[in-house]
Every structure is written in structure tokens, then in C-alpha cells.
PDB file of C-alpha atoms in Angstrom:
ATOM      1  CA  GLU A  29     101.144  78.686 183.060  1.00  0.00           C
ATOM      2  CA  LEU A  30      99.038  76.215 180.281  1.00  0.00           C
ATOM      3  CA  ASP A  31      96.784  73.552 181.445  1.00  0.00           C
ATOM      4  CA  GLU A  32      98.410  70.453 179.666  1.00  0.00           C
ATOM      5  CA  ASP A  33      95.939  67.961 180.543  1.00  0.00           C
ATOM      6  CA  TYR A  34      94.295  65.766 178.136  1.00  0.00           C
ATOM      7  CA  VAL A  35      90.555  66.830 177.995  1.00  0.00           C
ATOM      8  CA  LEU A  36      89.264  64.410 175.543  1.00  0.00           C
ATOM      9  CA  ASN A  37      87.871  60.756 176.018  1.00  0.00           C
ATOM     10  CA  ASP A  38      85.317  57.956 174.797  1.00  0.00           C
ATOM     11  CA  ASN A  39      82.594  60.194 176.621  1.00  0.00           C
ATOM     12  CA  GLU A  40      81.066  62.247 173.936  1.00  0.00           C
ATOM     13  CA  GLN A  41      78.926  64.147 176.255  1.00  0.00           C
ATOM     14  CA  GLU A  42      82.017  65.174 178.272  1.00  0.00           C
ATOM     15  CA  ASN A  43      83.797  65.835 175.031  1.00  0.00           C
ATOM     16  CA  GLU A  44      81.348  68.294 174.116  1.00  0.00           C
ATOM     17  CA  LYS A  45      81.319  69.909 177.863  1.00  0.00           C
ATOM     18  CA  GLN A  46      85.261  70.169 177.515  1.00  0.00           C
ATOM     19  CA  ILE A  47      85.382  71.506 174.123  1.00  0.00           C
ATOM     20  CA  GLU A  48      82.699  74.048 174.965  1.00  0.00           C
ATOM     21  CA  ILE A  49      85.367  74.687 177.980  1.00  0.00           C
ATOM     22  CA  PHE A  50      87.933  75.493 175.525  1.00  0.00           C
ATOM     23  CA  VAL A  51      86.688  77.470 173.490  1.00  0.00           C
ATOM     24  CA  SER A  52      85.353  79.762 176.097  1.00  0.00           C
ATOM     25  CA  THR A  53      88.894  79.726 177.423  1.00  0.00           C
ATOM     26  CA  ALA A  54      90.795  80.471 174.281  1.00  0.00           C
ATOM     27  CA  LYS A  55      88.057  83.470 173.481  1.00  0.00           C
ATOM     28  CA  THR A  56      88.645  85.106 176.587  1.00  0.00           C
ATOM     29  CA  LEU A  57      93.154  84.696 176.577  1.00  0.00           C
ATOM     30  CA  PHE A  58      93.122  85.763 173.056  1.00  0.00           C
ATOM     31  CA  ALA A  59      90.049  88.180 172.956  1.00  0.00           C
ATOM     32  CA  GLN A  60      93.102  90.774 171.955  1.00  0.00           C
ATOM     33  CA  ASP A  61      94.678  88.762 168.832  1.00  0.00           C
ATOM     34  CA  ASN A  62      91.587  88.562 167.009  1.00  0.00           C
ATOM     35  CA  VAL A  63      90.772  85.279 167.980  1.00  0.00           C
ATOM     36  CA  SER A  64      87.045  86.309 166.653  1.00  0.00           C
ATOM     37  CA  VAL A  65      87.949  85.662 163.085  1.00  0.00           C
ATOM     38  CA  TYR A  66      87.182  81.783 163.978  1.00  0.00           C
ATOM     39  CA  SER A  67      83.669  80.552 164.564  1.00  0.00           C
ATOM     40  CA  ASP A  68      83.459  78.687 167.763  1.00  0.00           C
ATOM     41  CA  ALA A  69      83.602  75.330 165.759  1.00  0.00           C
ATOM     42  CA  GLU A  70      87.026  76.625 164.060  1.00  0.00           C
ATOM     43  CA  ILE A  71      88.417  77.205 167.246  1.00  0.00           C
ATOM     44  CA  ALA A  72      87.380  73.305 168.797  1.00  0.00           C
ATOM     45  CA  LYS A  73      89.542  71.967 165.619  1.00  0.00           C
ATOM     46  CA  TRP A  74      92.595  73.242 167.431  1.00  0.00           C
ATOM     47  CA  LEU A  75      91.641  70.906 170.218  1.00  0.00           C
ATOM     48  CA  ILE A  76      90.695  67.893 168.037  1.00  0.00           C
ATOM     49  CA  GLY A  77      93.810  68.460 166.183  1.00  0.00           C
ATOM     50  CA  LYS A  78      96.007  68.232 169.276  1.00  0.00           C
ATOM     51  CA  LYS A  79      94.239  64.773 169.837  1.00  0.00           C
ATOM     52  CA  GLY A  80      92.391  66.399 173.280  1.00  0.00           C
ATOM     53  CA  HIS A  81      95.839  68.418 174.646  1.00  0.00           C
ATOM     54  CA  ARG A  82      94.477  71.232 175.678  1.00  0.00           C
ATOM     55  CA  GLY A  83      98.155  73.118 176.497  1.00  0.00           C
ATOM     56  CA  LYS A  84      99.177  72.042 173.440  1.00  0.00           C
ATOM     57  CA  ALA A  85      96.076  73.378 171.430  1.00  0.00           C
ATOM     58  CA  LEU A  86      96.114  76.875 173.108  1.00  0.00           C
ATOM     59  CA  GLU A  87      99.780  77.445 172.306  1.00  0.00           C
ATOM     60  CA  ALA A  88      98.875  76.207 168.816  1.00  0.00           C
ATOM     61  CA  LEU A  89      96.111  78.577 168.165  1.00  0.00           C
ATOM     62  CA  ALA A  90      98.408  81.482 169.739  1.00  0.00           C
ATOM     63  CA  GLU A  91     101.003  80.360 167.149  1.00  0.00           C
ATOM     64  CA  THR A  92      98.632  80.551 164.475  1.00  0.00           C
ATOM     65  CA  LEU A  93      97.203  84.016 165.401  1.00  0.00           C
ATOM     66  CA  ASN A  94     100.544  85.598 165.840  1.00  0.00           C
ATOM     67  CA  TRP A  95     100.939  84.079 162.272  1.00  0.00           C
ATOM     68  CA  ARG A  96      98.059  85.666 161.034  1.00  0.00           C
ATOM     69  CA  ARG A  97      99.643  89.112 162.230  1.00  0.00           C
ATOM     70  CA  ASP A  98     102.630  88.967 161.187  1.00  0.00           C
ATOM     71  CA  GLN A  99     101.778  87.438 157.829  1.00  0.00           C
ATOM     72  CA  LYS A 100      99.082  89.791 157.498  1.00  0.00           C
ATOM     73  CA  ILE A 101      97.111  87.133 156.483  1.00  0.00           C
ATOM     74  CA  ASP A 102      93.355  89.331 156.554  1.00  0.00           C
ATOM     75  CA  GLN A 103      95.193  91.694 153.969  1.00  0.00           C
ATOM     76  CA  ILE A 104      96.119  88.993 151.923  1.00  0.00           C
ATOM     77  CA  ALA A 105      92.612  87.734 151.585  1.00  0.00           C
ATOM     78  CA  LEU A 106      92.256  91.223 149.857  1.00  0.00           C
ATOM     79  CA  LEU A 107      94.883  90.798 147.649  1.00  0.00           C
ATOM     80  CA  ASP A 108      94.280  90.326 143.280  1.00  0.00           C
ATOM     81  CA  PHE A 109      95.260  87.027 142.244  1.00  0.00           C
ATOM     82  CA  SER A 110      92.985  86.631 139.088  1.00  0.00           C
ATOM     83  CA  ASP A 111      96.075  85.953 137.035  1.00  0.00           C
ATOM     84  CA  LEU A 112      96.945  82.867 139.165  1.00  0.00           C
ATOM     85  CA  GLN A 113      92.875  81.883 139.146  1.00  0.00           C
ATOM     86  CA  GLN A 114      92.966  82.069 135.249  1.00  0.00           C
ATOM     87  CA  SER A 115      95.584  79.442 135.235  1.00  0.00           C
ATOM     88  CA  GLY A 116      93.383  76.808 136.742  1.00  0.00           C
ATOM     89  CA  LYS A 117      95.708  75.080 138.967  1.00  0.00           C
ATOM     90  CA  LEU A 118      93.879  75.603 142.135  1.00  0.00           C
ATOM     91  CA  GLN A 119      90.116  75.480 141.948  1.00  0.00           C
ATOM     92  CA  PHE A 120      87.549  74.624 143.942  1.00  0.00           C
ATOM     93  CA  CYS A 121      84.398  72.036 142.306  1.00  0.00           C
ATOM     94  CA  GLY A 122      81.582  71.625 144.318  1.00  0.00           C
ATOM     95  CA  ARG A 123      81.431  69.259 147.450  1.00  0.00           C
ATOM     96  CA  ALA A 124      82.349  65.750 148.609  1.00  0.00           C
ATOM     97  CA  LEU A 125      79.280  63.157 149.691  1.00  0.00           C
ATOM     98  CA  ASP A 126      80.313  64.203 153.526  1.00  0.00           C
ATOM     99  CA  GLY A 127      79.685  67.876 152.816  1.00  0.00           C
ATOM    100  CA  SER A 128      83.526  69.234 152.262  1.00  0.00           C
ATOM    101  CA  ALA A 129      84.867  71.339 149.956  1.00  0.00           C
ATOM    102  CA  VAL A 130      86.712  69.894 147.240  1.00  0.00           C
ATOM    103  CA  LEU A 131      89.480  71.466 146.174  1.00  0.00           C
ATOM    104  CA  VAL A 132      91.335  70.081 142.896  1.00  0.00           C
ATOM    105  CA  TRP A 133      95.278  71.398 141.986  1.00  0.00           C
ATOM    106  CA  THR A 134      96.479  70.485 138.671  1.00  0.00           C
ATOM    107  CA  GLY A 135      99.914  69.879 138.628  1.00  0.00           C
ATOM    108  CA  SER A 136     100.929  70.474 134.677  1.00  0.00           C
ATOM    109  CA  ARG A 137      99.145  73.714 134.949  1.00  0.00           C
ATOM    110  CA  HIS A 138     101.516  74.882 137.752  1.00  0.00           C
ATOM    111  CA  VAL A 139     104.859  76.510 136.427  1.00  0.00           C
ATOM    112  CA  GLN A 140     107.742  76.455 138.658  1.00  0.00           C
ATOM    113  CA  PRO A 141     108.507  80.083 140.321  1.00  0.00           C
ATOM    114  CA  LYS A 142     111.470  81.748 139.456  1.00  0.00           C
ATOM    115  CA  THR A 143     112.320  84.014 141.978  1.00  0.00           C
ATOM    116  CA  GLN A 144     111.700  84.681 145.499  1.00  0.00           C
ATOM    117  CA  PRO A 145     109.103  87.259 145.122  1.00  0.00           C
ATOM    118  CA  ASP A 146     107.069  84.541 143.042  1.00  0.00           C
ATOM    119  CA  TRP A 147     107.393  81.769 145.358  1.00  0.00           C
ATOM    120  CA  ASP A 148     106.067  84.269 147.845  1.00  0.00           C
ATOM    121  CA  ARG A 149     103.108  85.117 145.953  1.00  0.00           C
ATOM    122  CA  GLU A 150     102.211  81.527 145.008  1.00  0.00           C
ATOM    123  CA  LEU A 151     102.216  81.131 148.966  1.00  0.00           C
ATOM    124  CA  LYS A 152      99.903  83.703 149.009  1.00  0.00           C
ATOM    125  CA  PHE A 153      98.099  82.465 146.264  1.00  0.00           C
ATOM    126  CA  LEU A 154      97.354  79.129 148.452  1.00  0.00           C
ATOM    127  CA  ILE A 155      96.805  80.838 151.602  1.00  0.00           C
ATOM    128  CA  HIS A 156      94.349  82.999 149.998  1.00  0.00           C
ATOM    129  CA  THR A 157      92.293  80.148 148.231  1.00  0.00           C
ATOM    130  CA  LEU A 158      92.214  78.374 151.583  1.00  0.00           C
ATOM    131  CA  GLU A 159      91.000  81.662 153.653  1.00  0.00           C
ATOM    132  CA  LYS A 160      87.998  81.856 150.876  1.00  0.00           C
ATOM    133  CA  ALA A 161      87.083  78.470 152.078  1.00  0.00           C
ATOM    134  CA  ARG A 162      87.838  78.048 155.026  1.00  0.00           C
ATOM    135  CA  ASN A 163      87.557  74.499 154.952  1.00  0.00           C
ATOM    136  CA  VAL A 164     102.540  70.384 154.944  1.00  0.00           C
ATOM    137  CA  PRO A 165     103.653  71.899 157.847  1.00  0.00           C
ATOM    138  CA  LEU A 166     101.929  75.056 156.902  1.00  0.00           C
ATOM    139  CA  LEU A 167      98.431  73.855 156.551  1.00  0.00           C
ATOM    140  CA  GLN A 168      98.742  71.319 159.574  1.00  0.00           C
ATOM    141  CA  LYS A 169     100.312  74.080 161.714  1.00  0.00           C
ATOM    142  CA  HIS A 170      97.153  77.066 161.059  1.00  0.00           C
ATOM    143  CA  TYR A 171      94.670  75.469 159.251  1.00  0.00           C
ATOM    144  CA  PRO A 172      94.055  71.823 161.630  1.00  0.00           C
ATOM    145  CA  GLU A 173      91.650  69.487 161.176  1.00  0.00           C
ATOM    146  CA  ARG A 174      90.542  70.934 157.440  1.00  0.00           C
ATOM    147  CA  LEU A 175      91.638  67.948 155.382  1.00  0.00           C
ATOM    148  CA  SER A 176      88.950  65.212 155.000  1.00  0.00           C
ATOM    149  CA  ARG A 177      91.368  63.139 152.680  1.00  0.00           C
ATOM    150  CA  MET A 178      93.467  63.842 149.630  1.00  0.00           C
ATOM    151  CA  TYR A 179      94.353  61.933 146.426  1.00  0.00           C
ATOM    152  CA  ILE A 180      97.129  62.023 144.928  1.00  0.00           C
ATOM    153  CA  PHE A 181      97.323  60.511 140.938  1.00  0.00           C
ATOM    154  CA  PRO A 182      98.150  59.690 138.673  1.00  0.00           C
ATOM    155  CA  SER A 183     100.772  57.245 140.671  1.00  0.00           C
ATOM    156  CA  ASN A 184     103.209  54.466 140.163  1.00  0.00           C
ATOM    157  CA  ALA A 185     105.427  52.788 142.208  1.00  0.00           C
ATOM    158  CA  VAL A 186     108.421  55.012 141.971  1.00  0.00           C
ATOM    159  CA  LEU A 187     106.027  58.035 142.891  1.00  0.00           C
ATOM    160  CA  THR A 188     104.676  55.644 145.929  1.00  0.00           C
ATOM    161  CA  MET A 189     107.900  54.984 147.373  1.00  0.00           C
ATOM    162  CA  MET A 190     109.132  58.310 147.088  1.00  0.00           C
ATOM    163  CA  PHE A 191     106.092  59.203 149.388  1.00  0.00           C
ATOM    164  CA  ASN A 192     106.567  56.979 151.566  1.00  0.00           C
ATOM    165  CA  MET A 193     110.292  57.342 151.936  1.00  0.00           C
ATOM    166  CA  THR A 194     109.891  61.416 152.588  1.00  0.00           C
ATOM    167  CA  ALA A 195     106.249  61.754 153.751  1.00  0.00           C
ATOM    168  CA  LYS A 196     106.644  60.202 157.636  1.00  0.00           C
ATOM    169  CA  MET A 197     109.451  62.618 157.987  1.00  0.00           C
ATOM    170  CA  LEU A 198     107.238  65.964 156.572  1.00  0.00           C
ATOM    171  CA  ILE A 199     103.912  64.985 157.758  1.00  0.00           C
ATOM    172  CA  ASP A 200     102.071  64.085 161.444  1.00  0.00           C
ATOM    173  CA  PRO A 201     100.609  60.657 161.170  1.00  0.00           C
ATOM    174  CA  GLN A 202      96.892  61.719 161.565  1.00  0.00           C
ATOM    175  CA  THR A 203      97.174  64.098 158.769  1.00  0.00           C
ATOM    176  CA  LEU A 204      99.059  61.198 156.628  1.00  0.00           C
ATOM    177  CA  GLN A 205      96.622  58.488 156.949  1.00  0.00           C
ATOM    178  CA  LYS A 206      94.192  60.986 155.089  1.00  0.00           C
ATOM    179  CA  ILE A 207      96.451  61.107 152.285  1.00  0.00           C
ATOM    180  CA  HIS A 208      96.363  58.319 149.179  1.00  0.00           C
ATOM    181  CA  LEU A 209      98.192  57.623 146.260  1.00  0.00           C
ATOM    182  CA  LYS A 210      96.290  55.967 143.354  1.00  0.00           C
ATOM    183  CA  GLU A 211      97.035  55.061 139.984  1.00  0.00           C
ATOM    184  CA  SER A 212      93.732  57.019 138.239  1.00  0.00           C
ATOM    185  CA  GLY A 213      90.911  59.103 139.628  1.00  0.00           C
ATOM    186  CA  ALA A 214      88.549  56.290 139.932  1.00  0.00           C
ATOM    187  CA  ILE A 215      88.593  56.349 143.383  1.00  0.00           C
ATOM    188  CA  LEU A 216      86.461  59.609 143.337  1.00  0.00           C
ATOM    189  CA  ALA A 217      83.486  58.179 142.686  1.00  0.00           C
ATOM    190  CA  GLU A 218      83.850  56.843 146.175  1.00  0.00           C
ATOM    191  CA  TRP A 219      83.769  60.216 147.628  1.00  0.00           C
ATOM    192  CA  ILE A 220      82.301  62.594 145.168  1.00  0.00           C
ATOM    193  CA  SER A 221      79.030  62.327 143.196  1.00  0.00           C
ATOM    194  CA  SER A 222      80.017  63.063 139.443  1.00  0.00           C
ATOM    195  CA  ASP A 223      78.420  66.080 138.841  1.00  0.00           C
ATOM    196  CA  ASN A 224      81.317  67.513 141.271  1.00  0.00           C
ATOM    197  CA  TYR A 225      84.067  66.182 139.839  1.00  0.00           C
ATOM    198  CA  PHE A 226      85.811  66.820 136.427  1.00  0.00           C
ATOM    199  CA  GLU A 227      85.083  64.969 133.045  1.00  0.00           C
ATOM    200  CA  ARG A 228      88.837  64.132 132.473  1.00  0.00           C
ATOM    201  CA  TYR A 229      88.366  62.133 135.823  1.00  0.00           C
ATOM    202  CA  GLY A 230      85.477  60.275 134.599  1.00  0.00           C
ATOM    203  CA  GLY A 231      83.052  63.002 136.229  1.00  0.00           C
ATOM    204  CA  THR A 232      80.379  64.995 134.144  1.00  0.00           C
ATOM    205  CA  LEU A 233      81.811  68.535 135.414  1.00  0.00           C
ATOM    206  CA  PRO A 234      83.135  70.342 132.787  1.00  0.00           C
ATOM    207  CA  ASP A 235      86.561  72.231 133.536  1.00  0.00           C
ATOM    208  CA  PRO A 236      86.075  75.894 132.924  1.00  0.00           C
ATOM    209  CA  PHE A 237      89.765  76.142 132.181  1.00  0.00           C
ATOM    210  CA  GLU A 238      89.776  73.686 129.211  1.00  0.00           C
TER     211      GLU A 238
END
């Protein structure tokens, strides 16, 4: 039976010890489930993502390892998505000032899939992209504590209202507080150096797909 005690608190030294214990426990429990695909720092994110709840963190990690096995994630990472990559709708653009990777999704370049196989391939493309970076229910469950912040723009009053009405039902509060709707991309200058975001947003980086 999983220990469901909360093990993280305001004591940084004690937290480091508890994280080390959690990582060691996870690597032992899931040694046969390919947990080695994750680094120690990545495994620790499950505990942090569950706010120090050891039992829930282990259960979530077990769920993700089962998901990786069932969805053949390691094979998805090897698939060819060059046609979708060439659309330029989803691309990495260097790193933010805090060192986190910057992933840009350009909605105007997205063509809505018409068939279920097309939808499935779009999802695999997203997973393929995230796996390459290693850096919303799917992301919250299987890529915990990877989101530093998200800016959605251009926004307006109607979009903001719709987002506020639905997001609270679909996204956990910890992730929700990292998502910001803005009227323009001007906010990026506070987070990313100008050479790491596109010219159309006010930066100096050319978009290779324009």
C-alpha cells in the first residue's frame, strides 16, 4: 500500500532529503516499467507536481509509465512528422531568460483534422515534439511541472470570458495560474530576450517558415 503522507514542507534541506528518498523509491518500484527513461530530476517533478503527496505522486508516475507502454511513446519519438513540422505551426525558439525552452504554437497555421486518424496523428505529433524537448489533461498527467508559463495572444474580452468559464473545469489551479491571456505579444519582452522570439511579436528572430 502506498504511503500517502505529505513529505514536502518549508524546510529546504528536509525537502531535498525527501525528494531523494522518493526518487530512489520510484526507481526501485518501477525498475521493470522502464522508469529509467526519466532522469532523477524528471522523476522528482511528480512529487513536486503533487505538492509533496508521495502516494499520489507514485500513483501518477505509475499511470504515466503504463501510458507510455500502452501508447508506445518510445516508438512515436522515432516517427516521421516532417510534413507537420514544415507547416511551422509548432516550433521551438531558443530559451527564455529562466532557461526554459520556448515552444510557439501558431494557430493560423493549424488546419483542423477531418478524420480520426488525422486527429490521432496530430496528438502523436504533439507528443513527439514534447518528447524531443523533455522540457490540458494529457500534459498535466504525463508531463508534470514542465510548464513554466503560457501566454495566449492576441486576446479580447470575449475570449477571456470564455477561457475563464471553461478553464477552471479542465485545468488544475496550479497549472491555470501559469496561463495568461494578453492582447499582444509585448509581454514576451519581460520573459524572453529579443533574439529568442519572432519578429512578428516584436523580437529579432526571423521565422524560418515565413
